[in-house]
Coordinates of C-alpha atoms in Angstrom, one line a residue:
M603 CA 0.0 0.0 0.0
K604 CA 1.1 3.5 -0.8
R605 CA 0.7 6.0 2.0
K606 CA 1.0 9.8 2.1
I607 CA 0.7 12.4 4.9
V608 CA 0.1 15.9 3.7
K609 CA -0.1 19.3 5.5
L610 CA -3.1 21.1 4.1
N611 CA -3.3 24.8 3.3
N612 CA -5.7 25.4 6.3
G613 CA -3.2 23.9 8.7
G614 CA -4.9 20.5 8.9
N615 CA -3.6 17.1 7.9
L616 CA -4.5 14.5 5.3
I617 CA -3.5 10.9 5.7
Y618 CA -4.0 8.8 2.6
E619 CA -3.4 5.1 2.0
K620 CA -3.9 3.4 -1.3
S621 CA -5.9 0.2 -1.3
K622 CA -6.4 -2.2 -4.1
Q623 CA -8.8 -4.5 -2.2
T624 CA -12.2 -2.8 -3.0
N625 CA -13.9 -0.1 -5.1
A626 CA -14.9 1.7 -2.0
T627 CA -13.4 4.4 0.2
A628 CA -13.2 4.6 4.0
V629 CA -12.9 8.0 5.6
E630 CA -12.5 9.4 9.1
V631 CA -12.7 13.2 9.3
G632 CA -13.1 15.7 12.1
F633 CA -11.0 17.6 14.6
K634 CA -8.2 16.8 17.0
I635 CA -10.1 18.1 20.0
G636 CA -12.3 16.2 22.5
A637 CA -13.3 15.8 26.1
F638 CA -9.9 17.0 27.4
N639 CA -10.4 20.4 25.8
E640 CA -13.7 21.3 27.4
K641 CA -14.4 23.5 30.4
K642 CA -17.7 21.8 31.2
P643 CA -17.7 17.9 31.2
G644 CA -19.7 16.5 28.3
T645 CA -19.6 19.6 26.0
A646 CA -17.7 17.9 23.2
H647 CA -19.9 14.8 23.2
F648 CA -23.1 16.9 23.4
L649 CA -21.9 18.9 20.4
E650 CA -21.3 15.7 18.4
H651 CA -24.9 14.7 19.1
T652 CA -26.3 17.9 17.6
L653 CA -24.4 17.6 14.3
F654 CA -27.0 15.4 12.8
K655 CA -30.1 17.5 13.5
K656 CA -30.1 20.0 10.7
T657 CA -27.6 22.2 8.7
K658 CA -27.8 25.5 6.8
N659 CA -28.4 23.4 3.7
R660 CA -30.5 20.5 5.0
D661 CA -33.6 20.4 7.2
N662 CA -34.0 17.5 9.6
V663 CA -35.9 15.3 7.1
K664 CA -33.5 15.9 4.2
L665 CA -30.5 15.3 6.5
E666 CA -31.9 12.0 7.7
N667 CA -32.7 10.9 4.2
D668 CA -29.2 11.6 2.9
R669 CA -27.7 10.0 6.0
S670 CA -29.6 6.8 5.4
E671 CA -28.1 6.4 1.9
I672 CA -24.6 6.0 3.3
V673 CA -23.6 2.4 3.9
F674 CA -21.8 3.1 7.1
L675 CA -21.8 6.4 9.0
N676 CA -20.9 7.0 12.6
A677 CA -19.8 9.9 14.8
T678 CA -17.5 9.5 17.8
T679 CA -16.2 11.7 20.6
S680 CA -13.1 10.7 22.6
A681 CA -10.7 12.5 24.9
E682 CA -8.7 13.5 21.7
Y683 CA -11.1 14.0 18.9
I684 CA -14.6 14.4 17.4
I685 CA -14.8 12.5 14.1
L686 CA -17.2 11.2 11.5
T687 CA -16.5 7.8 10.0
F688 CA -18.1 6.7 6.7
Y689 CA -17.6 4.0 4.1
R690 CA -19.0 4.3 0.5
S691 CA -18.5 3.2 -3.0
N692 CA -16.0 5.2 -5.0
K693 CA -18.8 6.4 -7.4
L694 CA -20.6 8.0 -4.5
I695 CA -17.8 9.2 -2.3
E696 CA -18.0 12.8 -3.4
K697 CA -21.7 12.9 -2.2
S698 CA -20.5 11.6 1.2
M699 CA -17.7 14.1 1.4
E700 CA -20.1 16.9 0.7
F701 CA -22.5 15.5 3.4
A702 CA -19.7 15.2 6.0
S703 CA -18.6 18.7 5.3
D704 CA -22.1 20.1 5.6
V705 CA -22.6 18.3 8.9
L706 CA -19.3 19.3 10.5
I707 CA -19.2 22.9 9.2
N708 CA -22.8 24.0 8.8
S709 CA -24.7 22.2 11.5
V710 CA -27.4 24.4 13.1
L711 CA -28.3 24.3 16.8
D712 CA -31.7 25.2 18.3
D713 CA -33.3 24.9 21.7
E714 CA -35.8 22.2 20.7
F715 CA -33.3 19.8 19.3
M716 CA -30.9 20.5 22.1
E717 CA -33.4 19.7 24.9
S718 CA -34.5 16.5 23.2
E719 CA -30.9 15.4 22.7
R720 CA -30.1 16.2 26.3
Q721 CA -32.5 13.5 27.5
V722 CA -30.9 11.0 25.1
I723 CA -27.5 11.8 26.4
I724 CA -28.6 11.3 30.0
E725 CA -29.9 7.9 29.1
E726 CA -26.6 7.1 27.4
L727 CA -24.8 8.1 30.6
G728 CA -26.7 5.6 32.6
I729 CA -25.9 2.8 30.1
C730 CA -22.2 3.7 30.2
K731 CA -22.1 3.8 34.0
D732 CA -23.8 0.4 34.3
A733 CA -21.3 -1.2 31.9
E734 CA -18.3 0.4 33.5
D735 CA -19.3 -0.6 37.0
R736 CA -18.9 -4.2 35.8
D737 CA -15.7 -3.7 33.8
I738 CA -12.7 -4.7 35.9
Y739 CA -10.3 -2.9 33.5
V740 CA -12.2 0.4 34.0
R741 CA -12.2 -0.1 37.8
N742 CA -8.4 -0.8 37.8
L743 CA -7.5 2.1 35.5
R744 CA -9.4 4.5 37.7
Q745 CA -6.9 3.5 40.4
A746 CA -3.9 4.2 38.3
Q747 CA -4.8 7.5 36.7
E748 CA -5.9 10.8 38.3
K749 CA -7.8 11.9 35.2
T750 CA -9.5 9.1 33.3
M751 CA -11.5 9.3 30.1
F752 CA -13.9 6.4 29.8
S753 CA -17.3 6.6 28.1
S754 CA -19.1 8.0 31.1
D755 CA -16.4 10.7 31.6
I756 CA -16.7 11.7 27.9
V757 CA -20.5 11.8 28.1
G758 CA -20.4 14.1 31.1
K759 CA -19.6 12.2 34.3
N760 CA -23.0 12.8 35.9
E761 CA -26.5 14.1 35.0
T762 CA -25.9 17.5 36.7
N763 CA -23.0 18.3 34.3
I764 CA -25.1 17.4 31.3
K765 CA -28.0 19.6 32.5
R766 CA -25.5 22.6 33.0
I767 CA -24.4 22.6 29.3
T768 CA -25.9 25.6 27.5
F769 CA -26.6 26.6 23.9
K770 CA -23.8 29.1 24.3
D771 CA -21.3 26.5 25.5
L772 CA -21.8 24.4 22.4
L773 CA -21.5 27.4 20.1
E774 CA -18.3 28.6 21.8
F775 CA -16.7 25.2 21.7
K776 CA -17.4 24.8 18.0
R777 CA -16.2 28.3 17.2
K778 CA -13.0 27.9 19.2
Y779 CA -12.0 24.4 18.1
F780 CA -13.5 23.6 14.8
I781 CA -10.7 25.3 12.9
G782 CA -8.1 24.3 10.3
N783 CA -5.4 23.9 12.9
N784 CA -7.3 21.0 14.4
F785 CA -8.7 19.5 11.2
I786 CA -7.7 15.9 10.3
I787 CA -8.9 13.5 7.7
S788 CA -7.8 9.9 7.1
V789 CA -8.6 8.1 3.9
V790 CA -8.1 4.6 2.7
S791 CA -9.2 4.3 -1.0
S792 CA -8.5 2.7 -4.3
L793 CA -9.0 6.1 -5.8
P794 CA -5.8 8.0 -6.7
F795 CA -4.4 10.5 -4.2
S796 CA -4.9 13.4 -6.6
K797 CA -8.7 12.9 -6.6
I798 CA -8.9 12.5 -2.8
K799 CA -6.9 15.6 -2.2
R800 CA -9.1 17.6 -4.7
L801 CA -12.2 16.5 -2.8
V802 CA -10.7 17.3 0.6
N803 CA -9.7 20.8 -0.6
K804 CA -13.1 21.4 -2.2
Y805 CA -15.3 20.4 0.7
F806 CA -13.2 21.0 3.8
V807 CA -10.0 23.0 3.3
K808 CA -11.6 26.0 1.7
N809 CA -14.4 26.1 4.3
I810 CA -12.4 25.5 7.5
K811 CA -10.1 28.4 8.1
F812 CA -6.7 28.5 9.9
E813 CA -6.6 30.4 13.1
P814 CA -3.2 32.1 13.7
N815 CA -3.8 32.8 17.4
F816 CA -4.9 29.4 18.4
D817 CA -3.0 27.8 21.4
P818 CA -1.9 24.3 20.2
T819 CA -1.5 22.9 23.7
L820 CA -2.6 19.3 23.9
P821 CA -4.0 18.7 27.4
Y822 CA -4.6 15.1 26.6
F823 CA -0.9 14.4 26.4
E824 CA -0.2 16.4 29.5
S825 CA -2.7 14.4 31.6
N826 CA -2.3 10.9 30.1
F827 CA 0.0 9.2 32.5
I828 CA 0.0 6.9 35.6
N829 CA 0.1 9.2 38.6
K830 CA -1.3 7.3 41.6
D831 CA 0.3 5.1 44.2
S832 CA -0.1 1.3 44.3
S833 CA -3.6 0.3 45.4
L834 CA -6.1 -2.6 45.9
K835 CA -9.8 -2.3 45.3
C836 CA -12.5 -5.0 46.1
V837 CA -15.8 -4.7 44.2
N838 CA -18.7 -6.7 45.5
I839 CA -21.0 -7.8 42.6
P840 CA -23.2 -10.9 42.3
Q841 CA -21.3 -13.4 40.3
E842 CA -20.1 -16.9 41.1
K843 CA -16.5 -16.6 40.0
V844 CA -14.0 -13.9 41.3
S845 CA -12.2 -11.8 38.7
V846 CA -8.7 -10.5 39.5
L847 CA -6.8 -7.9 37.5
I848 CA -3.2 -7.0 38.5
S849 CA -1.6 -4.2 36.6
F850 CA 2.2 -3.3 36.7
K851 CA 3.5 0.0 35.6
I852 CA 5.9 0.1 32.6
N853 CA 8.1 3.1 31.8
S854 CA 7.5 2.8 28.0
N855 CA 4.8 3.9 25.6
E856 CA 3.2 2.0 22.8
I857 CA 6.0 2.6 20.3
G858 CA 8.5 1.3 22.8
L859 CA 6.5 -1.8 23.4
M860 CA 6.1 -2.4 19.6
K861 CA 9.9 -2.0 19.0
N862 CA 11.0 -4.1 21.9
L863 CA 9.2 -7.5 21.5
N864 CA 10.8 -8.7 24.8
F865 CA 7.7 -7.1 26.4
S866 CA 5.3 -9.1 24.2
F867 CA 7.2 -12.4 24.7
L868 CA 7.1 -11.9 28.5
S869 CA 3.4 -11.1 28.4
K870 CA 2.7 -14.2 26.2
Y871 CA 4.5 -16.4 28.9
F872 CA 1.8 -15.5 31.4
S873 CA -1.1 -15.9 29.0
G874 CA -3.0 -18.5 27.0
L875 CA -4.2 -22.0 27.5
Q876 CA -0.9 -23.8 26.7
G877 CA 1.5 -21.7 28.8
D878 CA 3.5 -23.1 31.6
L879 CA 1.8 -20.9 34.2
F880 CA -1.7 -21.8 33.0
L881 CA -0.9 -25.5 33.1
K882 CA 0.5 -25.3 36.7
L883 CA -2.6 -23.4 37.9
R884 CA -5.2 -25.4 36.0
N885 CA -3.7 -28.8 37.0
R886 CA -4.2 -27.7 40.6
G887 CA -7.8 -26.7 39.9
L888 CA -7.1 -23.1 40.7
I889 CA -8.2 -21.0 37.7
Y890 CA -10.8 -21.0 35.0
R891 CA -8.7 -18.8 32.7
I892 CA -5.7 -16.5 32.7
N893 CA -4.8 -13.7 30.3
S894 CA -2.1 -11.0 29.9
D895 CA -2.1 -7.9 27.8
F896 CA -1.0 -4.2 27.7
I897 CA -2.7 -0.9 28.0
C898 CA -0.7 2.0 26.6
F899 CA -0.6 5.7 27.4
F900 CA 1.3 8.6 25.9
K901 CA 4.5 8.0 28.0
E902 CA 3.8 4.8 30.0
S903 CA 1.9 1.5 29.9
L904 CA 0.5 -1.2 32.1
L905 CA 1.1 -4.9 31.9
N906 CA -2.2 -6.6 33.0
L907 CA -2.5 -10.1 34.4
Y908 CA -6.1 -11.2 34.6
F909 CA -7.5 -14.4 35.9
E910 CA -10.8 -15.9 37.2
T911 CA -11.1 -18.2 40.2
S912 CA -12.8 -18.5 43.5
K913 CA -12.0 -16.1 46.4
E914 CA -10.4 -18.7 48.7
K915 CA -7.9 -19.7 46.0
I916 CA -6.4 -16.2 45.4
P917 CA -3.4 -16.5 47.9
E918 CA -2.3 -19.9 46.4
I919 CA -2.5 -18.5 42.9
I920 CA -0.4 -15.5 43.9
E921 CA 2.2 -17.8 45.5
I922 CA 2.6 -19.8 42.3
L923 CA 2.7 -16.6 40.3
S924 CA 5.5 -15.3 42.6
L925 CA 7.5 -18.5 42.0
Q926 CA 7.1 -18.1 38.2
I927 CA 8.4 -14.5 38.4
K928 CA 11.4 -15.6 40.5
S929 CA 12.1 -18.3 38.0
I930 CA 12.1 -15.8 35.1
L931 CA 14.3 -13.4 37.1
N932 CA 16.8 -16.1 37.9
N933 CA 16.7 -18.5 35.0
G934 CA 14.9 -16.7 32.2
I935 CA 12.3 -18.5 29.9
K936 CA 12.9 -22.0 28.7
N937 CA 14.5 -22.1 25.3
N938 CA 11.8 -24.3 23.8
Y939 CA 9.1 -21.7 24.8
L940 CA 11.3 -18.9 23.4
E941 CA 11.7 -20.6 20.0
S942 CA 8.0 -21.5 19.8
Y943 CA 7.1 -17.8 20.4
K944 CA 9.5 -16.6 17.8
N945 CA 8.2 -19.1 15.2
N946 CA 4.6 -17.9 15.9
Y947 CA 5.6 -14.3 15.5
E948 CA 7.5 -14.9 12.3
Y949 CA 4.3 -16.6 10.9
Y950 CA 2.3 -13.5 11.6
A951 CA 5.1 -11.3 10.1
D952 CA 5.0 -13.3 6.9
E953 CA 1.2 -13.3 6.6
K954 CA -0.3 -11.0 4.0
M955 CA -3.8 -10.9 5.4
P956 CA -6.1 -8.2 4.0
R957 CA -7.1 -5.5 6.5
K958 CA -10.5 -3.9 6.5
S959 CA -10.3 -0.4 5.2
T960 CA -12.4 0.9 8.1
L961 CA -9.9 -0.5 10.5
T962 CA -6.8 0.9 8.7
V963 CA -8.3 4.3 8.3
H964 CA -8.8 4.6 12.1
E965 CA -5.4 3.1 13.0
N966 CA -3.7 5.7 10.7
L967 CA -5.7 8.6 12.2
M968 CA -4.9 7.5 15.8
D969 CA -1.2 7.0 15.1
Y970 CA -1.0 10.5 13.7
I971 CA -2.9 12.1 16.5
D972 CA -0.8 10.3 19.2
F973 CA 2.6 10.2 17.6
G974 CA 2.6 12.6 14.6
K975 CA 3.4 9.7 12.2
I976 CA 2.1 6.3 11.2
I977 CA 3.7 3.5 13.1
D978 CA 4.4 0.6 10.7
F979 CA 7.2 -1.8 10.1
T980 CA 8.4 -3.7 7.0
K981 CA 8.5 -7.5 7.0
N982 CA 12.3 -7.4 7.3
Q983 CA 12.1 -5.0 10.2
K984 CA 9.6 -7.3 12.0
K985 CA 11.9 -10.3 11.5
K986 CA 14.9 -8.5 12.9
M987 CA 12.8 -7.4 15.9
I988 CA 11.7 -11.0 16.5
Q989 CA 15.2 -12.3 16.3
S990 CA 16.5 -9.7 18.7
V991 CA 14.3 -11.2 21.5
S992 CA 16.6 -13.0 23.9
E993 CA 16.6 -14.6 27.3
S994 CA 18.7 -11.7 28.7
G995 CA 16.3 -9.2 27.2
I996 CA 13.3 -10.8 28.7
K997 CA 15.0 -11.0 32.1
N998 CA 15.9 -7.3 31.9
I999 CA 12.2 -6.4 31.2
A1000 CA 11.1 -8.6 34.0
K1001 CA 13.5 -6.8 36.4
Q1002 CA 11.8 -3.5 35.4
I1003 CA 8.2 -4.7 35.8
F1004 CA 8.5 -6.8 38.9
N1005 CA 10.9 -4.4 40.7
K1006 CA 10.3 -3.7 44.4
N1007 CA 10.0 0.1 43.7
N1008 CA 7.4 -0.3 40.9
K1009 CA 3.7 0.5 41.1
I1010 CA 1.0 -2.2 41.2
F1011 CA -2.8 -1.8 40.9
V1012 CA -5.1 -4.7 41.9
T1013 CA -8.9 -5.0 41.5
V1014 CA -10.8 -8.0 42.7
M1015 CA -14.4 -8.2 41.5
G1016 CA -17.1 -10.7 42.5
D1017 CA -19.2 -11.9 45.4
V1018 CA -16.5 -11.0 47.9
K1019 CA -15.9 -9.2 51.1
S1020 CA -12.7 -7.1 51.4
S1021 CA -11.7 -8.9 54.6
K1022 CA -11.5 -12.2 52.7
I1023 CA -9.0 -10.9 50.2
P1024 CA -5.2 -10.6 50.8
N1025 CA -4.2 -7.0 51.4
L1026 CA -2.1 -4.8 49.1
E1027 CA 1.1 -5.6 51.0
F1028 CA 0.7 -9.3 50.3
F1029 CA 0.4 -8.6 46.5
K1030 CA 3.4 -6.3 46.6
E1031 CA 5.5 -8.6 48.7
K1032 CA 4.9 -11.6 46.4
L1033 CA 4.9 -9.9 43.0
L1034 CA 7.3 -6.9 43.3
I1035 CA 10.4 -8.9 44.1
A1036 CA 13.2 -7.8 41.8
E1037 CA 16.0 -5.7 43.3
E1038 CA 17.3 -2.6 41.6

């Protein structure tokens, strides 16, 4: 695939990737501003909801009719952006570009639509909170970060905040942030770059102006780090099994983890149904499942170990996990496991599996917002990275993660009482055991 990143005349960015897989085009377009830019919680998300009511060129009926003709269309607000995503045949992509431009630039707000949408957003907030209350990853991340941005935070945190948002707040947010400086569009298409750029210039660039006095500070990047002390939280909910999530701080961001596959190999050792740790625990009847993964932030990351069991078995599981960590610190990973992991990674590096355009278009946009470039590696680069994984490299990573001075965050969720669960000091004593 051929990729281009272009600075547009209005200060925005166009990310283009050529695809030969289909005769359709995937687009994500919007602004690099979101919930972290707002003064009143929920303002960015509320504004997104009002985009599809009516515009200067379309009343509500016309807008809904035109919207229904697009195969896939969605609007999303995050901490970092407000974007529209759509997917359409190449023959009709110009109509979709015009529609997206009209919605983003010419949307019209009025009191009637605003009040009806406010009730929809309050309902959405309740759904988000219910889901997050049962999500162990959300619970654990709230322990690790001072300022989180999950769905309920983006929607507005609470009903009172949503009710406080005014017509003036939405207009001011749009006036201040919907400018060329923040404009971004990501396109994956079999159409030539010249045609895509012409459409972007016609429908967006000439209508979204550059603001010379705009402050480009990105509050998301300033806030997006792990800034709390180690902690343990027990959440009592009605379920038979007990879910346990243990997160270890890593002083490396997503790019660092991608380049240093020793992180991934160590994570794989703790995960899956065939791993040494799983077999030891399962043969003793201690767990139902175990998994390991990463959550990445702008500067740091978390290694997560997740397992399901019954509450009385947690101490024994942690003891066995402690022994596994000690074995890695002292002896590394068995060579047969290391070679097996390398072979599996080489298989994935060799694969030429087609990727959905809608997935690629989002990955490209997020990479550019977060890192200012697209993170990608050639097949040869991937193979060199795989071959650079070593026993000593994995041991060094293990010393960083399981160091006595590191931070650890534990959430236990299920039909439990806090007094029945080991305290934080037990988890730290057993799992943070590596010396400086």
